Amino acid sequence: EGVRVLRNKQVRNFATALMVAQGIPMLVMGDEYGHSKGGNNNTYCHDGDINYFQWNVCEEQKGLVRFFKRLIHMRKENPLFRQRSFL
């Protein structure tokens, strides 16, 4: 259980860092509910459950999905995160 709590915190921390950084945040399907694809980061050639959107997990991770929605809303509403020129 401790590992899951730590992983959930890490997902939230990295998502926050991504969404407050300059530039366009790059998210892939499943990031919003912590879909790890079994640790395989190169699944383009797998046609199976590993690449399918897992609606049941999305329902189980409602808190994380809500967190992502709030981060996206914060970024959209705050012009500081959408600067036209970069340092």
Coordinates of N, CA and C in Angstrom, one line a residue:
E1 N 0.8 -1.2 0.0 CA 0.0 0.0 0.0 C 0.9 1.3 0.0
G2 N 2.0 1.2 0.7 CA 2.8 2.4 0.8 C 3.4 2.8 -0.6
V3 N 3.7 1.8 -1.4 CA 4.2 2.0 -2.7 C 3.2 2.7 -3.6
R4 N 2.0 2.3 -3.5 CA 0.9 3.0 -4.3 C 0.7 4.4 -3.9
V5 N 0.8 4.7 -2.6 CA 0.6 6.1 -2.1 C 1.8 6.9 -2.6
L6 N 3.0 6.4 -2.6 CA 4.1 7.1 -3.1 C 4.0 7.3 -4.6
R7 N 3.6 6.3 -5.3 CA 3.4 6.4 -6.8 C 2.4 7.5 -7.1
N8 N 1.3 7.5 -6.4 CA 0.3 8.5 -6.6 C 0.8 9.9 -6.4
K9 N 1.6 10.1 -5.3 CA 2.2 11.4 -5.0 C 3.1 11.8 -6.2
Q10 N 3.9 10.8 -6.6 CA 4.9 11.1 -7.7 C 4.2 11.5 -9.0
V11 N 3.1 10.8 -9.3 CA 2.3 11.2 -10.5 C 1.8 12.6 -10.4
R12 N 1.3 13.0 -9.2 CA 0.8 14.3 -9.0 C 1.9 15.4 -9.1
N13 N 3.0 15.0 -8.5 CA 4.1 16.0 -8.5 C 4.6 16.2 -10.0
F14 N 4.8 15.1 -10.7 CA 5.3 15.3 -12.1 C 4.3 16.0 -13.0
A15 N 3.0 15.7 -12.8 CA 2.0 16.3 -13.6 C 2.0 17.8 -13.3
T16 N 2.1 18.2 -12.0 CA 2.2 19.6 -11.7 C 3.4 20.3 -12.3
A17 N 4.5 19.7 -12.2 CA 5.7 20.2 -12.8 C 5.5 20.4 -14.3
L18 N 4.9 19.4 -15.0 CA 4.7 19.5 -16.4 C 3.7 20.7 -16.7
M19 N 2.7 20.8 -16.0 CA 1.7 21.8 -16.3 C 2.1 23.2 -15.9
V20 N 3.0 23.4 -15.1 CA 3.5 24.8 -14.7 C 4.7 25.2 -15.5
A21 N 5.3 24.3 -16.3 CA 6.5 24.6 -17.1 C 6.1 25.4 -18.3
Q22 N 7.0 26.1 -18.8 CA 6.8 26.8 -20.1 C 6.7 25.8 -21.2
G23 N 6.0 26.2 -22.3 CA 5.9 25.3 -23.4 C 4.6 24.5 -23.4
I24 N 4.4 23.7 -24.3 CA 3.2 22.9 -24.5 C 3.4 21.6 -23.7
P25 N 2.5 21.3 -22.7 CA 2.6 20.1 -22.0 C 2.2 18.9 -22.9
M26 N 2.9 17.9 -22.9 CA 2.7 16.7 -23.7 C 2.2 15.6 -22.8
L27 N 0.9 15.3 -22.9 CA 0.3 14.2 -22.2 C -0.1 13.1 -23.1
V28 N -0.1 11.9 -22.7 CA -0.6 10.8 -23.5 C -1.8 10.1 -22.8
M29 N -2.6 9.5 -23.6 CA -3.8 8.8 -23.1 C -3.5 7.9 -21.9
G30 N -4.2 8.1 -20.9 CA -4.0 7.3 -19.7 C -3.2 8.0 -18.6
D31 N -2.5 9.1 -18.9 CA -1.7 9.8 -17.9 C -2.7 10.3 -16.8
E32 N -3.9 10.7 -17.2 CA -4.8 11.3 -16.2 C -5.3 10.3 -15.2
Y33 N -5.1 9.0 -15.4 CA -5.5 8.0 -14.4 C -4.3 7.1 -14.0
G34 N -3.1 7.5 -14.4 CA -1.9 6.7 -13.9 C -1.7 5.4 -14.7
H35 N -2.1 5.3 -16.0 CA -1.9 4.1 -16.7 C -0.4 3.9 -17.0
S36 N 0.2 2.9 -16.5 CA 1.6 2.7 -16.6 C 2.0 1.8 -17.7
K37 N 1.0 1.1 -18.3 CA 1.3 0.1 -19.4 C 2.3 -0.9 -19.0
G38 N 2.2 -1.3 -17.7 CA 3.0 -2.3 -17.2 C 4.5 -2.0 -17.2
G39 N 4.8 -0.7 -17.2 CA 6.2 -0.3 -17.2 C 6.8 -0.2 -18.6
N40 N 6.1 -0.6 -19.6 CA 6.6 -0.6 -21.0 C 6.2 0.8 -21.6
N41 N 7.3 1.6 -21.9 CA 7.0 2.9 -22.5 C 7.0 3.0 -24.0
N42 N 7.1 1.8 -24.6 CA 7.2 1.7 -26.1 C 6.2 0.6 -26.6
T43 N 4.9 0.9 -26.5 CA 3.9 -0.1 -26.8 C 3.2 0.1 -28.1
Y44 N 3.8 0.8 -29.0 CA 3.1 1.1 -30.3 C 2.8 -0.1 -31.1
C45 N 3.6 -1.2 -31.0 CA 3.3 -2.4 -31.8 C 2.5 -3.4 -31.1
H46 N 2.0 -3.1 -29.9 CA 1.1 -4.0 -29.1 C -0.3 -3.7 -29.4
D47 N -1.0 -4.7 -30.0 CA -2.5 -4.5 -30.2 C -3.2 -5.4 -29.1
G48 N -3.5 -4.8 -28.0 CA -4.1 -5.6 -27.0 C -4.4 -4.7 -25.8
D49 N -4.8 -5.3 -24.7 CA -5.2 -4.6 -23.5 C -4.2 -3.5 -23.0
I50 N -3.0 -3.7 -23.3 CA -2.0 -2.8 -22.8 C -2.1 -1.4 -23.3
N51 N -2.7 -1.2 -24.5 CA -2.9 0.1 -25.1 C -4.3 0.6 -25.0
Y52 N -5.2 -0.2 -24.6 CA -6.6 0.2 -24.5 C -6.8 1.2 -23.3
F53 N -7.8 2.1 -23.5 CA -8.2 3.0 -22.5 C -8.9 2.2 -21.4
Q54 N -8.5 2.2 -20.2 CA -9.1 1.3 -19.2 C -10.1 2.1 -18.4
W55 N -11.3 2.1 -18.8 CA -12.4 2.8 -18.2 C -12.6 2.4 -16.7
N56 N -12.4 1.2 -16.4 CA -12.6 0.7 -15.0 C -11.6 1.4 -14.1
V57 N -10.3 1.5 -14.6 CA -9.3 2.1 -13.8 C -9.5 3.6 -13.6
C58 N -10.0 4.2 -14.7 CA -10.3 5.6 -14.7 C -11.4 5.9 -13.6
E59 N -12.4 5.0 -13.5 CA -13.4 5.2 -12.5 C -12.8 5.0 -11.1
E60 N -11.8 4.1 -10.9 CA -11.2 3.8 -9.6 C -10.3 5.0 -9.2
Q61 N -9.8 5.7 -10.2 CA -8.8 6.8 -9.9 C -9.5 8.2 -10.1
K62 N -10.7 8.3 -9.6 CA -11.5 9.5 -9.8 C -10.7 10.7 -9.2
G63 N -10.0 10.5 -8.1 CA -9.3 11.6 -7.4 C -8.2 12.1 -8.3
L64 N -7.5 11.2 -9.0 CA -6.4 11.6 -9.9 C -6.9 12.3 -11.1
V65 N -8.0 11.8 -11.6 CA -8.6 12.4 -12.8 C -9.1 13.8 -12.5
R66 N -9.7 14.0 -11.3 CA -10.1 15.3 -10.9 C -8.9 16.2 -10.7
F67 N -7.8 15.7 -10.2 CA -6.6 16.5 -10.1 C -6.1 17.0 -11.4
F68 N -6.1 16.1 -12.4 CA -5.6 16.5 -13.8 C -6.6 17.6 -14.3
K69 N -7.9 17.4 -14.2 CA -8.8 18.4 -14.7 C -8.6 19.7 -14.0
R70 N -8.3 19.8 -12.8 CA -8.0 21.1 -12.1 C -6.7 21.7 -12.6
L71 N -5.7 20.9 -12.8 CA -4.4 21.4 -13.3 C -4.6 22.0 -14.7
I72 N -5.4 21.3 -15.6 CA -5.6 21.8 -16.9 C -6.4 23.1 -16.9
H73 N -7.4 23.1 -16.0 CA -8.2 24.4 -15.8 C -7.4 25.5 -15.3
M74 N -6.5 25.2 -14.4 CA -5.6 26.3 -13.9 C -4.7 26.8 -15.0
R75 N -4.2 25.9 -15.8 CA -3.3 26.4 -16.9 C -4.1 27.2 -17.9
K76 N -5.3 26.8 -18.2 CA -6.1 27.5 -19.2 C -6.5 28.9 -18.7
E77 N -6.8 29.0 -17.4 CA -7.3 30.3 -16.8 C -6.2 31.3 -16.5
N78 N -4.9 30.8 -16.4 CA -3.9 31.7 -15.9 C -2.9 32.0 -17.1
P79 N -2.9 33.3 -17.6 CA -2.1 33.6 -18.8 C -0.6 33.5 -18.5
L80 N -0.2 33.4 -17.3 CA 1.2 33.3 -17.0 C 1.8 32.0 -17.5
F81 N 0.9 30.9 -17.6 CA 1.4 29.6 -18.1 C 1.3 29.5 -19.6
R82 N 0.8 30.6 -20.3 CA 0.7 30.5 -21.7 C 1.4 31.7 -22.4
Q83 N 2.6 31.9 -22.0 CA 3.3 33.1 -22.5 C 3.7 32.9 -24.0
R84 N 3.7 33.9 -24.8 CA 4.0 33.9 -26.2 C 5.5 33.9 -26.5
S85 N 6.3 34.4 -25.6 CA 7.7 34.4 -25.8 C 8.4 33.7 -24.6
F86 N 9.5 33.1 -24.9 CA 10.2 32.4 -23.8 C 11.5 33.1 -23.5
L87 N 12.0 32.8 -22.3 CA 13.3 33.4 -21.9 C 14.4 32.8 -22.6

